[in-house]
mmCIF file with all atom_site columns, C-alpha atoms in Angstrom:
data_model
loop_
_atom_site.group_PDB
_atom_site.id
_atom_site.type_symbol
_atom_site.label_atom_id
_atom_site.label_alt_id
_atom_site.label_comp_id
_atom_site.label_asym_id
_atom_site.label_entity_id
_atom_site.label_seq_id
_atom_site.pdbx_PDB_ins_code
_atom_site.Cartn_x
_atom_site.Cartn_y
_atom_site.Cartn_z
_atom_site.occupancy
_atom_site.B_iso_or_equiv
_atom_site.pdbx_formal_charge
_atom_site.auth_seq_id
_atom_site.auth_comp_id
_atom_site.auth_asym_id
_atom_site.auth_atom_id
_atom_site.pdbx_PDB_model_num
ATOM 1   C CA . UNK A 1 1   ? 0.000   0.000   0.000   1.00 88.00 ? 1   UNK A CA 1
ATOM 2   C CA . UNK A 1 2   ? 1.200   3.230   -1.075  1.00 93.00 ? 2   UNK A CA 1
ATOM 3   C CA . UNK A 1 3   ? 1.415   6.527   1.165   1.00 93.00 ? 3   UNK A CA 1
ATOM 4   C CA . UNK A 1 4   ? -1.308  7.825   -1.055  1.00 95.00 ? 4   UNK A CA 1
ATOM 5   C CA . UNK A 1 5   ? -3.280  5.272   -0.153  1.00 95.00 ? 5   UNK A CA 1
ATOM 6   C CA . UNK A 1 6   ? -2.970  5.651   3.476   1.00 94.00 ? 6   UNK A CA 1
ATOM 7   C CA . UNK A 1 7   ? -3.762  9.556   2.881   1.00 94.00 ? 7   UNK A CA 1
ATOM 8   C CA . UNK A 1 8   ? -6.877  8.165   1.220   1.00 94.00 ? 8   UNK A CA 1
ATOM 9   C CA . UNK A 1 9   ? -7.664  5.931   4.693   1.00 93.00 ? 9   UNK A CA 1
ATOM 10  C CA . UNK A 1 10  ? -7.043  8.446   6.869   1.00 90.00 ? 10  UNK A CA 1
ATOM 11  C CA . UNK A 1 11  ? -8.932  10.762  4.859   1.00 92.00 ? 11  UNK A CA 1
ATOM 12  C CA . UNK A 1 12  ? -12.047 8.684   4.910   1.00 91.00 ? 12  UNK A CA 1
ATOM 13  C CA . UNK A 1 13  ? -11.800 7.483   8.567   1.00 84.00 ? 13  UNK A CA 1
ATOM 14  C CA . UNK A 1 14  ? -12.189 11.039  9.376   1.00 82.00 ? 14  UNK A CA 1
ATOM 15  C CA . UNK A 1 15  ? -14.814 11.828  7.234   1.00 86.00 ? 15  UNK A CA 1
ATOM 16  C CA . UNK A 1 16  ? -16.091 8.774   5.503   1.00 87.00 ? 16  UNK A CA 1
ATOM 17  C CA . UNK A 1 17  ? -18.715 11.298  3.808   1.00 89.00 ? 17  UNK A CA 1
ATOM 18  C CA . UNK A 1 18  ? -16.036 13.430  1.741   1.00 92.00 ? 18  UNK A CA 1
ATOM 19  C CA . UNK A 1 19  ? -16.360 13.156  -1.719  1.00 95.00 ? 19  UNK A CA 1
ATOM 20  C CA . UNK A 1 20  ? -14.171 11.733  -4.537  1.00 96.00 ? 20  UNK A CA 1
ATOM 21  C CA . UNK A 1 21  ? -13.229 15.524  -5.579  1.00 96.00 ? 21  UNK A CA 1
ATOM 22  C CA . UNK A 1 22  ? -12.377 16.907  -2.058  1.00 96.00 ? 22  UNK A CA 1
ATOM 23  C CA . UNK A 1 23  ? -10.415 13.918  -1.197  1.00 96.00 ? 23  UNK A CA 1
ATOM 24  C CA . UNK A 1 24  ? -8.041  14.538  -4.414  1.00 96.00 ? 24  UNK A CA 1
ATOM 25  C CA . UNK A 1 25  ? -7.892  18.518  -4.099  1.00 96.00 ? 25  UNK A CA 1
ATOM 26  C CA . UNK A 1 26  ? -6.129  17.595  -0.246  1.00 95.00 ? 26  UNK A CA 1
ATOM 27  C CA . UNK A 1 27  ? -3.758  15.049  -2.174  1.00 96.00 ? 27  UNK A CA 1
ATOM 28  C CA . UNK A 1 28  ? -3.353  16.886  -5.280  1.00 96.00 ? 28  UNK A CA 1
ATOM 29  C CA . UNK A 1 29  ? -4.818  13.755  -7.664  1.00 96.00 ? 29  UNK A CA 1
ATOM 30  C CA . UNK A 1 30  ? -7.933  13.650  -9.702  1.00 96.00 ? 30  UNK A CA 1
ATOM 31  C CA . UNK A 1 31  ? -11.276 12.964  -8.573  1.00 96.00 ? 31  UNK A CA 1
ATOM 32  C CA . UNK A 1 32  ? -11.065 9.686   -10.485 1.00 96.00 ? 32  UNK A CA 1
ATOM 33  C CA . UNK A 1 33  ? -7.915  8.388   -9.607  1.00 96.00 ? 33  UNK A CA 1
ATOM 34  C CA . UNK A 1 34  ? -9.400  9.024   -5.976  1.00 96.00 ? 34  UNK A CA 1
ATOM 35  C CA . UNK A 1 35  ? -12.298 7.216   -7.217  1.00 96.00 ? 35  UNK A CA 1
ATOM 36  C CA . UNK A 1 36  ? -10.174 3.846   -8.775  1.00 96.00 ? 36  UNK A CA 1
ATOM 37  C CA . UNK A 1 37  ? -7.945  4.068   -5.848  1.00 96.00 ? 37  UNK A CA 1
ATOM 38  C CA . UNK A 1 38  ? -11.542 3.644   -3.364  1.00 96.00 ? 38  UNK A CA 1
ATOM 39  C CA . UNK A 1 39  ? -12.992 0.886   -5.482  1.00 95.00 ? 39  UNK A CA 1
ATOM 40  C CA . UNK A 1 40  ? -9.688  -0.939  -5.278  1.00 95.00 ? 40  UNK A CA 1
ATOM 41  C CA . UNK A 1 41  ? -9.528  -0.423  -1.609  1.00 94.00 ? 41  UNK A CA 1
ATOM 42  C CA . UNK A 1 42  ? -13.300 -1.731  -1.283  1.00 94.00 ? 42  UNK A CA 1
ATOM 43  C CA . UNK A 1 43  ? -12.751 -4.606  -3.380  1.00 94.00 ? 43  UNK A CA 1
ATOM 44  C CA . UNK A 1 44  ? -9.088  -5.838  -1.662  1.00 93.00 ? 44  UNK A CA 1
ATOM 45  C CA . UNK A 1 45  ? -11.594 -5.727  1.943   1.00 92.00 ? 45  UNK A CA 1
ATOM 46  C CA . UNK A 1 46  ? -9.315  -2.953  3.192   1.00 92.00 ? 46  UNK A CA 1
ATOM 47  C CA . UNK A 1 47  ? -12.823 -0.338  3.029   1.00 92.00 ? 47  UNK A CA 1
ATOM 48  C CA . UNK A 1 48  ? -15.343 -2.354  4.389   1.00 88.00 ? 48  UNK A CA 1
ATOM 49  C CA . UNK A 1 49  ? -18.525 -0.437  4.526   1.00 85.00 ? 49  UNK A CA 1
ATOM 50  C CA . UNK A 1 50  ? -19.035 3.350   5.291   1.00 83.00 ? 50  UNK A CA 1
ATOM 51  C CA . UNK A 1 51  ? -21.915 4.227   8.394   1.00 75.00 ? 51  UNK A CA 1
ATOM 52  C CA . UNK A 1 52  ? -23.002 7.219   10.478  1.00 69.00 ? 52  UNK A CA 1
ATOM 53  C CA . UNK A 1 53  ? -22.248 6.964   14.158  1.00 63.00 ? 53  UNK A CA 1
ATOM 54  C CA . UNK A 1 54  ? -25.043 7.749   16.477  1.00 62.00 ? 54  UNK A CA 1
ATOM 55  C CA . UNK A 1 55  ? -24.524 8.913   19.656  1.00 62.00 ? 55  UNK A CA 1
ATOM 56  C CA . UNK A 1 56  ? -27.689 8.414   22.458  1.00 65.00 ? 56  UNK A CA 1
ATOM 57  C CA . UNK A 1 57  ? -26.774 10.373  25.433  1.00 68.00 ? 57  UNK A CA 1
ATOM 58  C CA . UNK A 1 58  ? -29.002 7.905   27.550  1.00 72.00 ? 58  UNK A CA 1
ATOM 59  C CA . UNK A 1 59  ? -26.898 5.026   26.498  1.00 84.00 ? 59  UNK A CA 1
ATOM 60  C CA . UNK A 1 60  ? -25.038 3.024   29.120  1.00 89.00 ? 60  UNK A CA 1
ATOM 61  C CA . UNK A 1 61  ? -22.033 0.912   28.188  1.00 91.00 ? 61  UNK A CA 1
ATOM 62  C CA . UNK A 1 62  ? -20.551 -2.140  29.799  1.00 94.00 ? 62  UNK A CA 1
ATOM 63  C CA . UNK A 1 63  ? -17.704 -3.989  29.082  1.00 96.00 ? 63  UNK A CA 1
ATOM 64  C CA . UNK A 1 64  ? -17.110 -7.519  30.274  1.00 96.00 ? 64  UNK A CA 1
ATOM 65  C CA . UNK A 1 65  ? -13.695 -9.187  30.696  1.00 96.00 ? 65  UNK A CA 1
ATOM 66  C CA . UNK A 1 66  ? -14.463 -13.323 30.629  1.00 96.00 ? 66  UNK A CA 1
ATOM 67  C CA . UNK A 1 67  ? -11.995 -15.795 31.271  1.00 95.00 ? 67  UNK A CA 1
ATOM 68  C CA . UNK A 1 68  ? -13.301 -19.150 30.633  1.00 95.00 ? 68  UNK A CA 1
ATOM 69  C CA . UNK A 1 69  ? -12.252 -22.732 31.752  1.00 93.00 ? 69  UNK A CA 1
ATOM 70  C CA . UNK A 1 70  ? -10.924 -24.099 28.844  1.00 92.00 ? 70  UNK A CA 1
ATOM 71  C CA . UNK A 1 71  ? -11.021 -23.252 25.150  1.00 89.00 ? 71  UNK A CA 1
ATOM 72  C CA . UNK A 1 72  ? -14.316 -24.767 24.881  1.00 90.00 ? 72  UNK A CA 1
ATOM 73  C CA . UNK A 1 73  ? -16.211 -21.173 24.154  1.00 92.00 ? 73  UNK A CA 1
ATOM 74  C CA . UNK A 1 74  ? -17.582 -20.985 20.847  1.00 94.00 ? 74  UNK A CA 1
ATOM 75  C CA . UNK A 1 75  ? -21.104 -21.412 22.831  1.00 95.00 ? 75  UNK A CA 1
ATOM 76  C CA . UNK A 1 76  ? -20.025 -18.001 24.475  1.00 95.00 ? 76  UNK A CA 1
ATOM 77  C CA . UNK A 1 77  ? -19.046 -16.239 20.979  1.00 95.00 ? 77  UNK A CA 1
ATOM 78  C CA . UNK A 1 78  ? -22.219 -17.785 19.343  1.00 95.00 ? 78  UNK A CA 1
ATOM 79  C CA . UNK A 1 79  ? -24.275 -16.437 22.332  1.00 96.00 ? 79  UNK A CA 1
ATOM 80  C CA . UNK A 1 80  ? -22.871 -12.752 22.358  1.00 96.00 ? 80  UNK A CA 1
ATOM 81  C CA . UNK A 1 81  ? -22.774 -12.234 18.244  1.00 94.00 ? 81  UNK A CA 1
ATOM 82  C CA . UNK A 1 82  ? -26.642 -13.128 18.964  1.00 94.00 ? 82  UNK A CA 1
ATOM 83  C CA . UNK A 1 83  ? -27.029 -10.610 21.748  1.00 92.00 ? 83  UNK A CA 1
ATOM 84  C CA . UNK A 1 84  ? -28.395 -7.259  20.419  1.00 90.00 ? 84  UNK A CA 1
ATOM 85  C CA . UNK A 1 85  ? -26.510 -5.400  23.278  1.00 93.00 ? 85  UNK A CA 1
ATOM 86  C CA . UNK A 1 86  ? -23.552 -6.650  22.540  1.00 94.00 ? 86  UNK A CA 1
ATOM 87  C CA . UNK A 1 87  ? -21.512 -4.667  20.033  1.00 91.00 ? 87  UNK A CA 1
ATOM 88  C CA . UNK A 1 88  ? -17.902 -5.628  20.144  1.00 93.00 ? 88  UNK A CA 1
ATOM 89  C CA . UNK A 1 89  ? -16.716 -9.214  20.984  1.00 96.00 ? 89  UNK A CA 1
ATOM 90  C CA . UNK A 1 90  ? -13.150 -10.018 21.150  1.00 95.00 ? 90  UNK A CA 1
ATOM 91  C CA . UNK A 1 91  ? -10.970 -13.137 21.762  1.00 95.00 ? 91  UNK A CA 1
ATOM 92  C CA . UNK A 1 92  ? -7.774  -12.011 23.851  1.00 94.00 ? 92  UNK A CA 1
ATOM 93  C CA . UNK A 1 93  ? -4.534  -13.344 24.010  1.00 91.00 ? 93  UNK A CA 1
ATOM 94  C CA . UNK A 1 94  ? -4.151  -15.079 27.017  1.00 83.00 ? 94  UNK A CA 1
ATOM 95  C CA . UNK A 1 95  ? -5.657  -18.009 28.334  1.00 86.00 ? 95  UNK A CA 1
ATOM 96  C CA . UNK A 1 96  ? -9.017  -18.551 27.449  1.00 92.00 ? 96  UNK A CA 1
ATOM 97  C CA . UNK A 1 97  ? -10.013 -14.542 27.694  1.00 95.00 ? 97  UNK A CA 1
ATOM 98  C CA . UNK A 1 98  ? -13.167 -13.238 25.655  1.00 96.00 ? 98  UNK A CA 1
ATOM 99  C CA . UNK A 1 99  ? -13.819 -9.588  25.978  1.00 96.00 ? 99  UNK A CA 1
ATOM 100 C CA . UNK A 1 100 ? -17.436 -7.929  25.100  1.00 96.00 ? 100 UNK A CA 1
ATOM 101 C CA . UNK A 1 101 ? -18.591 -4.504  24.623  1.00 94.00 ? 101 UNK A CA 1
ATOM 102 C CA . UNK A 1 102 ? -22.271 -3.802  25.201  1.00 95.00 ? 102 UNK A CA 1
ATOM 103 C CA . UNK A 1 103 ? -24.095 -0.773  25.306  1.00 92.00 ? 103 UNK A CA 1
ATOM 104 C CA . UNK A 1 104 ? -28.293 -0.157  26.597  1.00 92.00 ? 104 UNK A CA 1
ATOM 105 C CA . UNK A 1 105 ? -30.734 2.709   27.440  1.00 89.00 ? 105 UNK A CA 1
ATOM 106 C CA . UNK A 1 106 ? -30.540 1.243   30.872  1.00 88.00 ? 106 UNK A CA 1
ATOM 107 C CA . UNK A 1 107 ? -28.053 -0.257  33.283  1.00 90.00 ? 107 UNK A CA 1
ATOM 108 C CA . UNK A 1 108 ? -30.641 -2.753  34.366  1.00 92.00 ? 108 UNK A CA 1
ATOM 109 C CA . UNK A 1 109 ? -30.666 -4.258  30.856  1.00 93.00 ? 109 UNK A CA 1
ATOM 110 C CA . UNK A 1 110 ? -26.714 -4.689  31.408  1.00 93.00 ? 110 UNK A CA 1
ATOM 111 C CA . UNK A 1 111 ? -26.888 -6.065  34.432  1.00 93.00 ? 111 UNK A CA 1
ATOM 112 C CA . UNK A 1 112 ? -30.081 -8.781  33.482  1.00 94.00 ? 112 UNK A CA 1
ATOM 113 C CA . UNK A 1 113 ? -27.411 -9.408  30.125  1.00 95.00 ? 113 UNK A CA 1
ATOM 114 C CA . UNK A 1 114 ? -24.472 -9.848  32.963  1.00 95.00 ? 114 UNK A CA 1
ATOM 115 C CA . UNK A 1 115 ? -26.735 -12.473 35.427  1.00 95.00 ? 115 UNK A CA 1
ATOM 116 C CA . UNK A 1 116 ? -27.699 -14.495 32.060  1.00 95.00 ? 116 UNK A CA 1
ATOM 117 C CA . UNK A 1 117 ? -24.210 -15.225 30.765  1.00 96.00 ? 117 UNK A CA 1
ATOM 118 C CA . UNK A 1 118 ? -23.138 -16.189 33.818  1.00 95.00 ? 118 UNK A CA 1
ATOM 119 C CA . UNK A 1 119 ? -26.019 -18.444 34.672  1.00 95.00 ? 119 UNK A CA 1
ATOM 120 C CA . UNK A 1 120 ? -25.963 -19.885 30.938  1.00 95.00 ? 120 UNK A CA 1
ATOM 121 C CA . UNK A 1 121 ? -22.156 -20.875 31.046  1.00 96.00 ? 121 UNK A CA 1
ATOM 122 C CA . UNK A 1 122 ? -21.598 -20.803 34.799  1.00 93.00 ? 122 UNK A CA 1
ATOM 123 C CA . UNK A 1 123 ? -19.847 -24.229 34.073  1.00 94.00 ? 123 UNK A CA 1
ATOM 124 C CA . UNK A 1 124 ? -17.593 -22.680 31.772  1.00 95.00 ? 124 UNK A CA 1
ATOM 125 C CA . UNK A 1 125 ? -16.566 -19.522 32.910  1.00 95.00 ? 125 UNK A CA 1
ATOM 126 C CA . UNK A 1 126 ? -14.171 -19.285 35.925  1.00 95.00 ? 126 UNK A CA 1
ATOM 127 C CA . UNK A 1 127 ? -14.334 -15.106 36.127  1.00 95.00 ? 127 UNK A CA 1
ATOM 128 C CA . UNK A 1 128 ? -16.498 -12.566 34.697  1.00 95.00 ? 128 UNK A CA 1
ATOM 129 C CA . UNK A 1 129 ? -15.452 -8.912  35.242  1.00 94.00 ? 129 UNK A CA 1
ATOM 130 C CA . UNK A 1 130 ? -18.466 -6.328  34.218  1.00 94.00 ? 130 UNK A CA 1
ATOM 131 C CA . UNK A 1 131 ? -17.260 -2.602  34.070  1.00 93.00 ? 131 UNK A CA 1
ATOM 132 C CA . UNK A 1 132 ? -19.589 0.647   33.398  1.00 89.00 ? 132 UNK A CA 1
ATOM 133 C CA . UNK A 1 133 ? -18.060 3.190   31.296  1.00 87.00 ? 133 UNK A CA 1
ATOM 134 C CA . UNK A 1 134 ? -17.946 6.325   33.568  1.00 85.00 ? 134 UNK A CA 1
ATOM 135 C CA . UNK A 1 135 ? -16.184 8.590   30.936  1.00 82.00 ? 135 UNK A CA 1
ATOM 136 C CA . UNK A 1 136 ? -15.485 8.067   27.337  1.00 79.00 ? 136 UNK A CA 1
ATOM 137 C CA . UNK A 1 137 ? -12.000 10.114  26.798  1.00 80.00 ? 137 UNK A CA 1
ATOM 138 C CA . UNK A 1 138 ? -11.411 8.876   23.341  1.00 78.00 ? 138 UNK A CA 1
ATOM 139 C CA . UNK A 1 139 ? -13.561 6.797   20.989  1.00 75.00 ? 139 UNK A CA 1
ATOM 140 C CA . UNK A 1 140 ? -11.954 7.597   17.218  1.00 69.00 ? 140 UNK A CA 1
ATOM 141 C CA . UNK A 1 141 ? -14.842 5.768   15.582  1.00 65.00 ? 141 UNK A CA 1
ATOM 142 C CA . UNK A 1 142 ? -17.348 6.547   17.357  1.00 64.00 ? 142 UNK A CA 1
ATOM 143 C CA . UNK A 1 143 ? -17.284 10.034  17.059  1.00 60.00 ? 143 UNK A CA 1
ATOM 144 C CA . UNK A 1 144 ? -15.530 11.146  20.554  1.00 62.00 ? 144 UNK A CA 1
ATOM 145 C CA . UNK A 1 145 ? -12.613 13.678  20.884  1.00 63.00 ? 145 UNK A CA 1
ATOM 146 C CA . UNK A 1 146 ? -10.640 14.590  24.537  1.00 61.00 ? 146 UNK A CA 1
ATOM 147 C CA . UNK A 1 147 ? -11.232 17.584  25.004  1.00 63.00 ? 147 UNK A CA 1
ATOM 148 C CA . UNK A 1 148 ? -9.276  18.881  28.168  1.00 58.00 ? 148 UNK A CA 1
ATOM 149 C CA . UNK A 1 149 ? -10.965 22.159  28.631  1.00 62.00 ? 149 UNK A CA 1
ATOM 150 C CA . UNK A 1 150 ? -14.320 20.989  27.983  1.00 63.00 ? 150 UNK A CA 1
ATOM 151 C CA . UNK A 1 151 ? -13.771 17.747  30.747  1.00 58.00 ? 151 UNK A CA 1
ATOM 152 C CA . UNK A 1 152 ? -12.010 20.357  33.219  1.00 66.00 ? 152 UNK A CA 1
ATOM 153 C CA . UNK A 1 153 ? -15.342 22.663  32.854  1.00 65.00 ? 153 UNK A CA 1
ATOM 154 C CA . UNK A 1 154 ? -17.320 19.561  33.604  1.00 63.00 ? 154 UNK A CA 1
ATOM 155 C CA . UNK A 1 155 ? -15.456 18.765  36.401  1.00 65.00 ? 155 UNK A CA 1
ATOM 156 C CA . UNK A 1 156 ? -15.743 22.296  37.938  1.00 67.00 ? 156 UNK A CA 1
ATOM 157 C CA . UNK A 1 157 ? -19.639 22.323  37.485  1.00 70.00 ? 157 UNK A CA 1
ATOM 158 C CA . UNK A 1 158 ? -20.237 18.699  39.174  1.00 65.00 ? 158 UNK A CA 1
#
């Protein structure tokens, strides 16, 4: 992959909604050489599907850190991919370590999607950790920026 090519990326994973023409007027390169380079990108599985990112203020996110009692888990993964809360699920290096992401309007959903997984595989999983996000600092694709002044001010006003 070329450095234009990673200009392209980067481009689009800040703005995935910039057109063909802007992107080349940054680089200096047509609008269709932008537009070959894209398709080629797409097609390879490097570009794998454009969204918008929508943010719900009343949203609550958990992540859970599982360590299981052998590598006997595809149950687990099976179980989570069908969960509707869950959005992330990740196999960890490690022994036997699955992390999930989940996010509701409520913590009590959480917590009910917590109790079932460990009920369900209780003879499979020797910890479960479940976290609540207090503060998201930095989320790149999901829309989220640190902003020191604007956490101090928050601070301040608590």
């Amino acid at each position: 992959m070329d450095d234009t090519n990673k200009d392209i990326l980067r481009i689009l994973r800040d703005n995935g909604r910039m057109s063909f023409t802007e992107i080349g007027e940054k680089l200096g390169i047509s609008r269709v050489a932008v537009k070959k380079r894209v398709k080629k990108l797409e097609d390879e599985g490097i570009i794998r599907g454009y969204k918008a990112i929508i943010y719900r203020e009343d949203n609550v996110k958990m992540l859970m850190e599982i360590t299981m009692v052998d590598d006997d888990y595809e149950d687990l993964l099976e179980f989570l991919n069908q969960t509707g809360y869950v959005t992330e699920v990740y196999v960890m290096t490690g022994k036997n370590r699955i992390h999930a992401t989940a996010v509701a309007p409520d913590v009590s959903e959480l917590k009910y999607l917590a109790r079932m997984v460990s009920k369900k595989f209780e003879n499979k999983i020797r910890t479960i950790g479940c976290h609540g996000v207090k503060e998201i600092v930095k989320d790149k694709y999901g829309g989220v920026e640190y902003d020191r002044a604007e956490r101090e001010s928050n601070k301040r006003n608590e």
